[in-house]
Short mmCIF file of C-alpha atoms in Angstrom, two decimals:
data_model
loop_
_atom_site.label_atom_id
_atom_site.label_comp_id
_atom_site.label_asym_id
_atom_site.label_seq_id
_atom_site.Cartn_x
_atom_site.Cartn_y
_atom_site.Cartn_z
CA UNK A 1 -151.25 166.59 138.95
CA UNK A 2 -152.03 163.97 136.48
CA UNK A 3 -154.25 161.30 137.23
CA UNK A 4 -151.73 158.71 137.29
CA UNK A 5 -150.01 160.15 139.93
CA UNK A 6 -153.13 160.68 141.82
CA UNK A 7 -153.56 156.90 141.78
CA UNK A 8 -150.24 156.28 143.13
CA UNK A 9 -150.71 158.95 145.77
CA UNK A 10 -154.54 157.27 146.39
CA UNK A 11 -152.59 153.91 146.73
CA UNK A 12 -149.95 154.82 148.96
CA UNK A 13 -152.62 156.07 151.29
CA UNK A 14 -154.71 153.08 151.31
CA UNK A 15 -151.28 151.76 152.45
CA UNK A 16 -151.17 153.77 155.38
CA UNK A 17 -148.29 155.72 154.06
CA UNK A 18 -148.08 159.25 154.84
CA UNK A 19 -145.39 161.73 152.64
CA UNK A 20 -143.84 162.02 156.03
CA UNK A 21 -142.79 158.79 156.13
CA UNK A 22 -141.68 158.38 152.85
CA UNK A 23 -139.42 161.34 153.89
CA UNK A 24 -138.35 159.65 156.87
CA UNK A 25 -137.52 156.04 156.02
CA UNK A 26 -138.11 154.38 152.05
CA UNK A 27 -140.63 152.25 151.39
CA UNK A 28 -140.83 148.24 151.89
CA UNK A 29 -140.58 146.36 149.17
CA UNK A 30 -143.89 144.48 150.04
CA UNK A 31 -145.56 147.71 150.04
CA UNK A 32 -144.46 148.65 146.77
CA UNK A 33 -145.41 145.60 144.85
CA UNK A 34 -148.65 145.62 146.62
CA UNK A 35 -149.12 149.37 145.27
CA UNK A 36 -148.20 147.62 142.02
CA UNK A 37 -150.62 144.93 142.32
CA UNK A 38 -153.55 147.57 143.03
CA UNK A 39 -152.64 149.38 139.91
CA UNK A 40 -152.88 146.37 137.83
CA UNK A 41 -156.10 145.37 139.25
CA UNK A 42 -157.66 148.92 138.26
CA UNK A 43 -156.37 148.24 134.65
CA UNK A 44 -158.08 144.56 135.00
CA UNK A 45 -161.25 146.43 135.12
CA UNK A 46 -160.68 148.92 132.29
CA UNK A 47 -158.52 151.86 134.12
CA UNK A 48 -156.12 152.33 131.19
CA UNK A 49 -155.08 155.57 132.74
CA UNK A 50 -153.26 153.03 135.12
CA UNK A 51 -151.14 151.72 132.84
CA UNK A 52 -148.05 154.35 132.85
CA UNK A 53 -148.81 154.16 136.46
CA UNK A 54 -147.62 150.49 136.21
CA UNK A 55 -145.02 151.12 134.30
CA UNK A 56 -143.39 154.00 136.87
CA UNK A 57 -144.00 151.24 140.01
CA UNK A 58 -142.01 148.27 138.06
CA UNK A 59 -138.99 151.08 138.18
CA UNK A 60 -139.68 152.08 141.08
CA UNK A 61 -139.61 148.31 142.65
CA UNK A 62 -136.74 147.40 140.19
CA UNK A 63 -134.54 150.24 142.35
CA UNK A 64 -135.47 149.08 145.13
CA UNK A 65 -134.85 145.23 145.08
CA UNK A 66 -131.32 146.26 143.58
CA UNK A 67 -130.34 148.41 146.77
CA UNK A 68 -132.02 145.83 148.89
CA UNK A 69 -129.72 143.67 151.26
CA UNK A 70 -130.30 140.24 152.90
CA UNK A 71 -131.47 141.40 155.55
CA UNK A 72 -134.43 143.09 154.15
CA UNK A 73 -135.42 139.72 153.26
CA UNK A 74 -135.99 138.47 157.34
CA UNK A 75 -139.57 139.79 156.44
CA UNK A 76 -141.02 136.90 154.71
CA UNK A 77 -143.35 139.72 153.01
CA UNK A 78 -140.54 141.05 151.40
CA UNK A 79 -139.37 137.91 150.01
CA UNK A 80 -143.36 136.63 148.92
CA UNK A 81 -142.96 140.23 147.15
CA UNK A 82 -139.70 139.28 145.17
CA UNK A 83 -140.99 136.62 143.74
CA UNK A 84 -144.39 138.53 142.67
CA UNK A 85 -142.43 141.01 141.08
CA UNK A 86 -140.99 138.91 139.27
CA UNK A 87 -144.37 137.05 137.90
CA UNK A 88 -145.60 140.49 137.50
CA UNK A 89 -143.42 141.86 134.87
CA UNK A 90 -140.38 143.04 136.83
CA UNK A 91 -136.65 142.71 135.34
CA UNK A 92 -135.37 139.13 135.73
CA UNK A 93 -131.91 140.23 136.39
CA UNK A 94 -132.95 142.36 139.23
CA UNK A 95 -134.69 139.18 140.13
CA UNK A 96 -131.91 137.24 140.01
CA UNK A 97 -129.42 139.43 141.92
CA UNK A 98 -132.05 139.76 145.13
CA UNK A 99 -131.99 136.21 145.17
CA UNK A 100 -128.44 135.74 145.11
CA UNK A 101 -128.42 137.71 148.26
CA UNK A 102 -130.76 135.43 150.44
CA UNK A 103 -130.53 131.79 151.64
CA UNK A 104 -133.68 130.39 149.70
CA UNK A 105 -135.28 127.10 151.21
CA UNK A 106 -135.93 124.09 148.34
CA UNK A 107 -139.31 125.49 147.58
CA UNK A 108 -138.46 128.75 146.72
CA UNK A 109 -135.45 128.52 145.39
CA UNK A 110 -137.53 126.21 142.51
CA UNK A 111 -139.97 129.05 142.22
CA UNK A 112 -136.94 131.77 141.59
CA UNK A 113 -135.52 128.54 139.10
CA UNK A 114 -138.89 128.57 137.43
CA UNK A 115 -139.19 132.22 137.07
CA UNK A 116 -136.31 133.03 135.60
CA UNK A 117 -136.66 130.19 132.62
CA UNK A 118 -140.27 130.92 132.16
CA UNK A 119 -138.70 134.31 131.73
CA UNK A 120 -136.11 133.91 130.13
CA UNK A 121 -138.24 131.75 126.88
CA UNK A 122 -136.89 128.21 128.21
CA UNK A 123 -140.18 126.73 129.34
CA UNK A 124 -138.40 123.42 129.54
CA UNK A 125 -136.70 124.28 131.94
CA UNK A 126 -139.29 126.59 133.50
CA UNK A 127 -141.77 123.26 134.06
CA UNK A 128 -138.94 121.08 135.38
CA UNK A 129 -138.83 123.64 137.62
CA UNK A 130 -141.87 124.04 138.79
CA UNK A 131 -143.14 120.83 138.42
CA UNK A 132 -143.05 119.87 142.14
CA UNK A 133 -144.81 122.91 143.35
CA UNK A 134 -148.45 122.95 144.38
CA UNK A 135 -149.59 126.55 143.98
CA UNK A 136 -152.17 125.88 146.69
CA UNK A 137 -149.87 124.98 149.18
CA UNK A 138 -148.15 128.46 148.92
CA UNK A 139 -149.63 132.01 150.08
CA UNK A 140 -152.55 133.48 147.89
CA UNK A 141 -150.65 135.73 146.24
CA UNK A 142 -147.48 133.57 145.15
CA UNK A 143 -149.65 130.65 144.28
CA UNK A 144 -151.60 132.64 142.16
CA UNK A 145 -148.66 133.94 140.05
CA UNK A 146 -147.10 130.21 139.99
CA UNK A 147 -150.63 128.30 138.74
CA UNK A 148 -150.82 130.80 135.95
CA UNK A 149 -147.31 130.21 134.80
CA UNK A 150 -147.36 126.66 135.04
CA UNK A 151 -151.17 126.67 133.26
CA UNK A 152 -149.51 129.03 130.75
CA UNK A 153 -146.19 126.56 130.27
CA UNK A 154 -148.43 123.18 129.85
CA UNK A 155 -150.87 124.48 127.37
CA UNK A 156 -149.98 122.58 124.45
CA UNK A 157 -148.17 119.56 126.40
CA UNK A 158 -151.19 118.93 128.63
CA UNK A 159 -154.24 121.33 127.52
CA UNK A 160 -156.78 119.66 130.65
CA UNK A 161 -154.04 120.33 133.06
CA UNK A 162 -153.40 123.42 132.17
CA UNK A 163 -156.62 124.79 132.28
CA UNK A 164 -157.24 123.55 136.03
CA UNK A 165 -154.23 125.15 136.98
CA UNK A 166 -155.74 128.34 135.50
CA UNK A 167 -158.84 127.56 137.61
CA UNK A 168 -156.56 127.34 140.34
CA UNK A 169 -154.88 130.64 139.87
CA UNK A 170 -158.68 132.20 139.39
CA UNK A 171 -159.39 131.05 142.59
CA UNK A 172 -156.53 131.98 144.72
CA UNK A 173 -156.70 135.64 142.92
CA UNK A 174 -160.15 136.80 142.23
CA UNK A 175 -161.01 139.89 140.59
CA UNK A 176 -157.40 140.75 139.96
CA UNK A 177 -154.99 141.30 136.57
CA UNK A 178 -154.49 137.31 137.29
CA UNK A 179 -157.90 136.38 136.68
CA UNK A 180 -158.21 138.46 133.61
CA UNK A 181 -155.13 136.74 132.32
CA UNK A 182 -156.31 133.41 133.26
CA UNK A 183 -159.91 133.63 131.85
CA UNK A 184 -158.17 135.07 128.70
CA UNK A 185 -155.75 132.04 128.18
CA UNK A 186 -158.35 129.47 128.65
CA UNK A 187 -160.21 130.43 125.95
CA UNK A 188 -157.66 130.11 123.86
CA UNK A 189 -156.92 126.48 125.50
CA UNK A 190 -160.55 125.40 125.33
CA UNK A 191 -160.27 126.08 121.33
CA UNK A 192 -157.20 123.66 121.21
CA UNK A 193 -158.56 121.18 122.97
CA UNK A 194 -162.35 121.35 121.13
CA UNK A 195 -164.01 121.80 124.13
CA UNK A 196 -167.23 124.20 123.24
CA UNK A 197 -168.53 123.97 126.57
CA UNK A 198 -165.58 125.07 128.80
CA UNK A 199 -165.28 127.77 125.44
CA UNK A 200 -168.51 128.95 126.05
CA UNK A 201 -168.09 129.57 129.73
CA UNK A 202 -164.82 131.33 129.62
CA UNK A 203 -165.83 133.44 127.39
CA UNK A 204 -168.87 134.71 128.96
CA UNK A 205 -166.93 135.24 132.27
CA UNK A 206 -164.62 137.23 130.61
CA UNK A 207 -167.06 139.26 128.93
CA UNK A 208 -169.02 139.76 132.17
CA UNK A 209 -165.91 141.06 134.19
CA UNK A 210 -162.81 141.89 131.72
CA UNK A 211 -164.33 143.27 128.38
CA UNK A 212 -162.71 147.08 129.10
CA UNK A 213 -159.14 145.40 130.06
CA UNK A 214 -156.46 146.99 127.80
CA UNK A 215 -155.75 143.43 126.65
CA UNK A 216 -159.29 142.33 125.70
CA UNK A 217 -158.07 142.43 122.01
CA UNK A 218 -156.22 139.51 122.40
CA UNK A 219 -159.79 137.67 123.99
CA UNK A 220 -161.04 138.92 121.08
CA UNK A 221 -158.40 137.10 118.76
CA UNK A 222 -159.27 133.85 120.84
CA UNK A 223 -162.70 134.48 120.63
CA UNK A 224 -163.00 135.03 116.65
CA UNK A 225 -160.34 132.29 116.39
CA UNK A 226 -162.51 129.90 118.62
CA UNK A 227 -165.91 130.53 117.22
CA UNK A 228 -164.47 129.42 113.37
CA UNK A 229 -163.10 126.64 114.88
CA UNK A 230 -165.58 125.43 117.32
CA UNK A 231 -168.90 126.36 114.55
CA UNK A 232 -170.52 122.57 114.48
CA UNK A 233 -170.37 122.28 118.51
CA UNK A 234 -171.34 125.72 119.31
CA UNK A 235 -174.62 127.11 118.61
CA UNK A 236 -175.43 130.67 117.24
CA UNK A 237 -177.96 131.02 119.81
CA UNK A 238 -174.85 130.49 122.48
CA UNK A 239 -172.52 132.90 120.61
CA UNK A 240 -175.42 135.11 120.38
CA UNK A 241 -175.56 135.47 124.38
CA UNK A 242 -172.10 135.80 124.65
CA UNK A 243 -171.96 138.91 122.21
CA UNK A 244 -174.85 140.14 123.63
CA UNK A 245 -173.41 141.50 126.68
CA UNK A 246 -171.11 143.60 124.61
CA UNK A 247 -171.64 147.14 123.59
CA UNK A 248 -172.69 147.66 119.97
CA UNK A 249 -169.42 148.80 118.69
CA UNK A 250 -167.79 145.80 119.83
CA UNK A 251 -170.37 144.06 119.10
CA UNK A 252 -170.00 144.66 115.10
CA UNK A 253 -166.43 144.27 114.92
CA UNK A 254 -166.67 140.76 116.25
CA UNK A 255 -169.21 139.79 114.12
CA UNK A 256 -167.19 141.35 110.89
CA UNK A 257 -164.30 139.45 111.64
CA UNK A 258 -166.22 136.25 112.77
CA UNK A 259 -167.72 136.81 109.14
CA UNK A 260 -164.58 137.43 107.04
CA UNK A 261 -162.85 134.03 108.64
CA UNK A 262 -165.77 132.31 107.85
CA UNK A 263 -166.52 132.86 104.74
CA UNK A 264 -162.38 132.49 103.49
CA UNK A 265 -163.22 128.88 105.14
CA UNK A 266 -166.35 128.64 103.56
CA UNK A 267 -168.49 128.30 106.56
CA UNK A 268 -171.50 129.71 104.71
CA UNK A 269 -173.85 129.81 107.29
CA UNK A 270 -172.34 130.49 110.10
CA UNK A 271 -170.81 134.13 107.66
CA UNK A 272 -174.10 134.78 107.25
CA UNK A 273 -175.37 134.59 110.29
CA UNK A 274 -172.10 136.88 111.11
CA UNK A 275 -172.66 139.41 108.38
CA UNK A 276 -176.20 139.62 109.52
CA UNK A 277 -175.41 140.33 113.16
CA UNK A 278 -172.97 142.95 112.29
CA UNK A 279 -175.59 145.17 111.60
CA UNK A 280 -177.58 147.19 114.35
CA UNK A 281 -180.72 146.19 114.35
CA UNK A 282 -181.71 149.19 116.57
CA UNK A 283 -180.19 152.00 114.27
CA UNK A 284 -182.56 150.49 111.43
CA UNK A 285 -179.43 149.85 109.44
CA UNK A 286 -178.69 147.36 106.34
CA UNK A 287 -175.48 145.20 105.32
CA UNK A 288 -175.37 147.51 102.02
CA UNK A 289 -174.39 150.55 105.17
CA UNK A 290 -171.28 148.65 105.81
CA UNK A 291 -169.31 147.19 102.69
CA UNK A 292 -167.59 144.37 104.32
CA UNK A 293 -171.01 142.79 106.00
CA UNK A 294 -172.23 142.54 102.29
CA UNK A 295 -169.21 141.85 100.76
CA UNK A 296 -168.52 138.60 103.33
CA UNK A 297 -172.42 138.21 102.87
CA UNK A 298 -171.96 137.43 99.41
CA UNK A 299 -168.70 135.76 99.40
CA UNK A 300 -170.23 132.78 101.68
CA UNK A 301 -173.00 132.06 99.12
CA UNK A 302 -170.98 132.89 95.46
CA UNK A 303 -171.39 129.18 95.12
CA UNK A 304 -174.90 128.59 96.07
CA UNK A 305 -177.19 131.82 95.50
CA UNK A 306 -177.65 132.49 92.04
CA UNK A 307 -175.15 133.85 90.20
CA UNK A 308 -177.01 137.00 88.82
CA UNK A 309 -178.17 138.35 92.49
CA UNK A 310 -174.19 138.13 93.69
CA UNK A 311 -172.77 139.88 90.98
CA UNK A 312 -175.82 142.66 91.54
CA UNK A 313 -175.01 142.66 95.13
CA UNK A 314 -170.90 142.91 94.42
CA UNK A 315 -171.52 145.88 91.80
CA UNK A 316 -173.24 148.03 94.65
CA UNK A 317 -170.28 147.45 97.28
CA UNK A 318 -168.19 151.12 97.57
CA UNK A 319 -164.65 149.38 97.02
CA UNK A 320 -163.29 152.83 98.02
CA UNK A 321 -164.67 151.95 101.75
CA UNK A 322 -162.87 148.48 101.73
CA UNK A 323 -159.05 147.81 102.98
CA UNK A 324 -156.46 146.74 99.96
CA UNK A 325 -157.04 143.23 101.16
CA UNK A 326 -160.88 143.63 100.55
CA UNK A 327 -160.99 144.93 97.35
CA UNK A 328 -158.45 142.22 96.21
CA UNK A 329 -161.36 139.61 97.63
CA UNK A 330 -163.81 141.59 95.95
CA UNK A 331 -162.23 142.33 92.36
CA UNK A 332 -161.68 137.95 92.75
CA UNK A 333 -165.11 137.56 93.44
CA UNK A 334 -165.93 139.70 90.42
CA UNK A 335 -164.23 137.97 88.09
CA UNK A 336 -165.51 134.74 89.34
CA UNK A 337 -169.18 135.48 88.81
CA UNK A 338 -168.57 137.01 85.62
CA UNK A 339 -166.62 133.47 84.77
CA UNK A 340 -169.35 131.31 85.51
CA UNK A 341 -172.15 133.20 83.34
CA UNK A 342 -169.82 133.92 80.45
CA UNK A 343 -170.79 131.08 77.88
CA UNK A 344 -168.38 128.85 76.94
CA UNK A 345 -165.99 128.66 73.87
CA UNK A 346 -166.60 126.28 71.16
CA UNK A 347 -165.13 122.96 70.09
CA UNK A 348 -163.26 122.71 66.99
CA UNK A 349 -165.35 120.12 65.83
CA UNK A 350 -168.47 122.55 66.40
CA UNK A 351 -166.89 125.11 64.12
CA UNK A 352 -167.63 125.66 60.37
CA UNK A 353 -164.92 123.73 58.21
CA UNK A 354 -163.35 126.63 56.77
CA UNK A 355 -162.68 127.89 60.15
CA UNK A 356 -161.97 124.73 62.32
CA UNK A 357 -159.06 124.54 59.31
CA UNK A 358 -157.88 127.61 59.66
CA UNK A 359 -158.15 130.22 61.91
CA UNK A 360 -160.95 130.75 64.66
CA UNK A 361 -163.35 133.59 63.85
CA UNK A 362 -162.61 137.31 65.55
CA UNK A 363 -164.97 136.58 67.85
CA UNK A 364 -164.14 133.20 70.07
CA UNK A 365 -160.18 134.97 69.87
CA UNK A 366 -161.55 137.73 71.81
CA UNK A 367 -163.91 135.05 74.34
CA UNK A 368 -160.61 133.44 74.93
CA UNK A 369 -158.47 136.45 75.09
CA UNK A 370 -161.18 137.34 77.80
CA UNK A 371 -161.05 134.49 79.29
CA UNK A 372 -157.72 134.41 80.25
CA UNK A 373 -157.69 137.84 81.00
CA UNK A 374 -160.40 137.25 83.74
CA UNK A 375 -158.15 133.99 85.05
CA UNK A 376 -154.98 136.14 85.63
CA UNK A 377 -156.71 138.78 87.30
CA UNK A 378 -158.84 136.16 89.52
CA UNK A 379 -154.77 135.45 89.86
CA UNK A 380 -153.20 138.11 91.00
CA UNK A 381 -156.01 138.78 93.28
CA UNK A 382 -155.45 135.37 95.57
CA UNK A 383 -151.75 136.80 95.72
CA UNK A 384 -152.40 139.85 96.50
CA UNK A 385 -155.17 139.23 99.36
CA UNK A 386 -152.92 136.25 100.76
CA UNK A 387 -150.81 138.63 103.34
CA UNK A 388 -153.88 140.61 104.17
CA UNK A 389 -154.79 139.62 107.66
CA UNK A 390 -157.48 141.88 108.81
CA UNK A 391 -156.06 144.82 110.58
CA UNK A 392 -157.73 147.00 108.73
CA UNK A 393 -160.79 146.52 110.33
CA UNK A 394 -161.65 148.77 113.61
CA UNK A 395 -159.97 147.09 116.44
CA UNK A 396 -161.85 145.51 119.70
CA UNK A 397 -159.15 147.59 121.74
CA UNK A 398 -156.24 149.37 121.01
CA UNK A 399 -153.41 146.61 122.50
CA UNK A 400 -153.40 144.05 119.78
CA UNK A 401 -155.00 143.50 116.49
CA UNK A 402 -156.49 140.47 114.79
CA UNK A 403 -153.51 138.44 113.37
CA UNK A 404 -155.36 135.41 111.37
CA UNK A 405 -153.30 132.80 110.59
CA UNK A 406 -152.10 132.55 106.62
CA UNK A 407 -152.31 130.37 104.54
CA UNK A 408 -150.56 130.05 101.10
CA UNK A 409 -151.08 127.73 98.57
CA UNK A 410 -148.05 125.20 97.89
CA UNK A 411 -145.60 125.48 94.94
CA UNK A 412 -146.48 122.26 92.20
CA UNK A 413 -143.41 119.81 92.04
CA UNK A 414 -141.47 120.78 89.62
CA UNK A 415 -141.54 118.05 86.65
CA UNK A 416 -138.35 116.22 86.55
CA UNK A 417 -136.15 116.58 83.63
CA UNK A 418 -136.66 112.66 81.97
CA UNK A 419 -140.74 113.39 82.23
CA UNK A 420 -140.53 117.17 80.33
CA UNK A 421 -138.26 115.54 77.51
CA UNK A 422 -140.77 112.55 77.61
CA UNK A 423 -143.59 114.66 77.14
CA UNK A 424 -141.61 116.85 74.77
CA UNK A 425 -141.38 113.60 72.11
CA UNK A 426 -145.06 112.43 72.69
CA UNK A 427 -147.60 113.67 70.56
CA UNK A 428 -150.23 115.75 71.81
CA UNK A 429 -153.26 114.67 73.23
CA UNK A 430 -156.22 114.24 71.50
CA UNK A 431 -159.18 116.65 71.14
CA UNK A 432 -162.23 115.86 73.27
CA UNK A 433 -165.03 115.48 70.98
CA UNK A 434 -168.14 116.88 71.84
CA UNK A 435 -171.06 115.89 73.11
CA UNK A 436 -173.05 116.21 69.86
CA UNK A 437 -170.21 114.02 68.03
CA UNK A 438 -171.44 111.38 70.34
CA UNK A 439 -174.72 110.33 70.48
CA UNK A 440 -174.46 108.27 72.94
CA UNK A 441 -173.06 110.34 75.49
CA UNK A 442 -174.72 112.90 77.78
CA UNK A 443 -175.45 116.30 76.24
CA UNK A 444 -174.70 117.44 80.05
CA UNK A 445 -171.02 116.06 80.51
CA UNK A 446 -169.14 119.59 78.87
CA UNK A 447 -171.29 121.91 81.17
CA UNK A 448 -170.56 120.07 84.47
CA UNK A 449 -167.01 119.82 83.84
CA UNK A 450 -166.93 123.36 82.95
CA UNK A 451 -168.78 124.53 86.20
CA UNK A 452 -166.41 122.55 88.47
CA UNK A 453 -163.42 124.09 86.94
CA UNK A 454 -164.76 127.23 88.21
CA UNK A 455 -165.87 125.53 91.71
CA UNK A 456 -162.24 124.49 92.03
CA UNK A 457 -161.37 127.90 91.17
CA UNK A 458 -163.24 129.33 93.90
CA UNK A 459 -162.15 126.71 95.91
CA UNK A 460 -158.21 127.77 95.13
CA UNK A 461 -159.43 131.49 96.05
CA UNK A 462 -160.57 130.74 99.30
CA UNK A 463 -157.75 128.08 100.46
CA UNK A 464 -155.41 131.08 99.37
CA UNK A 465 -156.83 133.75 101.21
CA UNK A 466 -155.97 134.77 104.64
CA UNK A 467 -157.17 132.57 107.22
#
């Protein structure tokens, strides 16, 4: 016997039904969607053996709501069960049909309405709906099911509303799959709306209770997502705690993705704080153990440590331990280092005579040759790091992956026809003398401009890169 079915038989019991009675007469449909509900609370707290168990109740209760009849509906458990079915993942035509069967009273009849947009993806619909209906006028277990639907529906429309409805379906459903999804979606909510504090404090009661549910990976999307966003109101010493009650494996991956998002922002501190936390400090390990920690490390401060220390740090990094998206990041970080130490090309006017008239000597061909071979390989990195998003790193659970936004850097205008045959007739610009063919000018001017075209650079990298 597997140990799914050992759950279902475990459940049944705890039900007070015996195999007898199955034999004799079927089961209720209240009693089956409570069996359901009891299997989803075990996979709330990290059961994930439950989970096929779940799926084998849903067709179970799906059967029997189809060869119901209106008069199985007298018992007003039955009909509270309908409609949690139906907020629990059960087939909206089956849903549908049941209710076609019974005489439905205003209130419920909007909650059927309501279920079957929210359903069916028509959440206008779905709030008009629902709108009247105060889920803590209803029975626990309905009014659970409706707050987190409606909290779900308003989230962008009305972000503070939403998230007391989802303290409202918390309430009337403690310690179930409700609260897990609940705690989950205000996270996400609190990051919309900027608000650290109510951030903070979902995500530590979710940590505290949910961490081993089968869809923590999508808290953990929030979470990463939320940090980024929320760095200048939320202290490390906060995210700290929060990750703290984590187990070290989870721990790490956090922090590596918290690190990679912030250093494609360029968040510089707050990657290195990252980078530094995703090492055990237990385990007496270093960022050079895990590629990614260093190479994040080092992409947060290419533009403020000194050049020579990056491009010692990036030459010890074993690319062959990165994802395709890494090394793209890393071969661009390369070749921007070795741009900004490789000395710049002459002026004509600083040439020899002979030479500025004719041809430029072997060697400033080859510099610029060089140069431009650096610049289309910086290049083709961006584009080839721009779809990356991050699944190749170890996942916080096995549901759902991290799925950064992306972000790709917008086509130029193109230059309408009158301007190119404008620019076609006028002669071409004038060479920039330099700074020693003016004396009055600052000796410092070519060098600055130089190092911000290779600022903006980085600054193109970056803004191209996955979010």
């Amino acid at each position: 016997m597997t140990r799914a079915a050992r759950i279902l038989g475990l459940t049944l019991l705890g039900l007070g039904v015996t195999t007898s009675a199955l034999a004799q007469d079927p089961l209720q449909p209240y009693q089956m969607v409570r069996s359901l509900q009891l299997v989803q609370d075990r996979l709330a707290s990290g059961d994930h053996a439950a989970l096929p168990m779940q799926n084998k109740l849903l067709e179970m209760a799906d059967a029997r709501f189809r060869a119901s009849k209106s008069d199985d509906f007298k018992e007003p458990k039955n009909l509270r069960a309908l409609l949690v079915y139906g907020m629990s993942g059960g087939n909206p035509a089956t849903v549908k049909g049941a209710a076609g069967r019974i005489q439905l009273d205003e209130t419920n009849q909007a909650i059927v309405d309501g279920i079957l947009d929210y359903l069916g993806g028509q959440p206008g619909p779905a709030i008009a709906a629902l709108q009247p209906i105060d889920p803590m006028t209803l029975s626990p277990d309905v009014g659970a099911f409706v707050a987190l639907i409606k909290g779900s529906l308003l989230a962008i429309d009305d972000p503070v509303q939403a998230l007391k409805l989802l303290d409202q379906a918390r309430l009337l459903s403690p310690g179930t799959l409700v609260e897990e999804a609940a705690l989950r979606r205000s996270v996400a909510i609190a990051t919309t709306n900027g608000d650290a504090a109510r951030f903070a404090q979902a995500s530590t009661q979710y940590v505290e209770r949910y961490l081993l549910s089968p869809y923590a990976s999508q808290f953990a999307d929030s979470f990463v997502a939320g940090v980024v966003t929320l760095h200048m109101a939320l202290s490390q010493d906060k995210l700290a705690d929060i990750t703290s009650m984590m187990d070290t494996e989870r721990e790490r991956v956090i922090y590596l993705r918290i690190a990679r998002r912030a250093a494609i922002d360029g968040l510089n501190e707050l990657s290195a704080f990252a980078s530094t936390k995703a090492v055990p400090e237990d385990k007496g390990a270093t960022q050079a153990d895990d590629p990614r920690a260093e190479l994040y490390a080092s992409l947060s401060s290419i533009t403020s440590a000194t050049v020579d220390d990056i491009r010692a740090k990036l030459k010890t990094i074993d690319r062959n331990r990165l994802s395709p998206g890494d090394r793209s990041l890393l071969d661009a970080a390369q070749q921007i280092t070795q741009e900004v130490v490789a000395p710049p090309i002459p002026a004509v006017f600083d040439l020899p005579p002979s030479t500025a008239a004719g041809s430029q000597p072997k060697s400033n061909v080859a510099a610029q040759e060089k140069a431009a071979a650096a610049s289309d390989q910086a290049g083709k990195a961006q584009a080839t790091a721009a779809p990356d998003d991050g699944s190749d790193l170890p996942p916080v659970e096995d549901a759902i992956s991290e799925r950064p936004a992306t972000e790709t850097a917008a086509k130029p205008p193109e230059t309408p026809p009158s301007a190119i045959q404008d620019a076609a007739t006028q002669p071409p610009p004038a060479t920039i003398l330099p700074a020693s063919a003016n004396g009055g000018s600052d000796t410092t001017d070519a060098a600055i401009a130089d190092m911000k075209r290779k600022l903006d650079k980085i600054d193109l990298l970056l803004g191209a890169s996955p979010q």
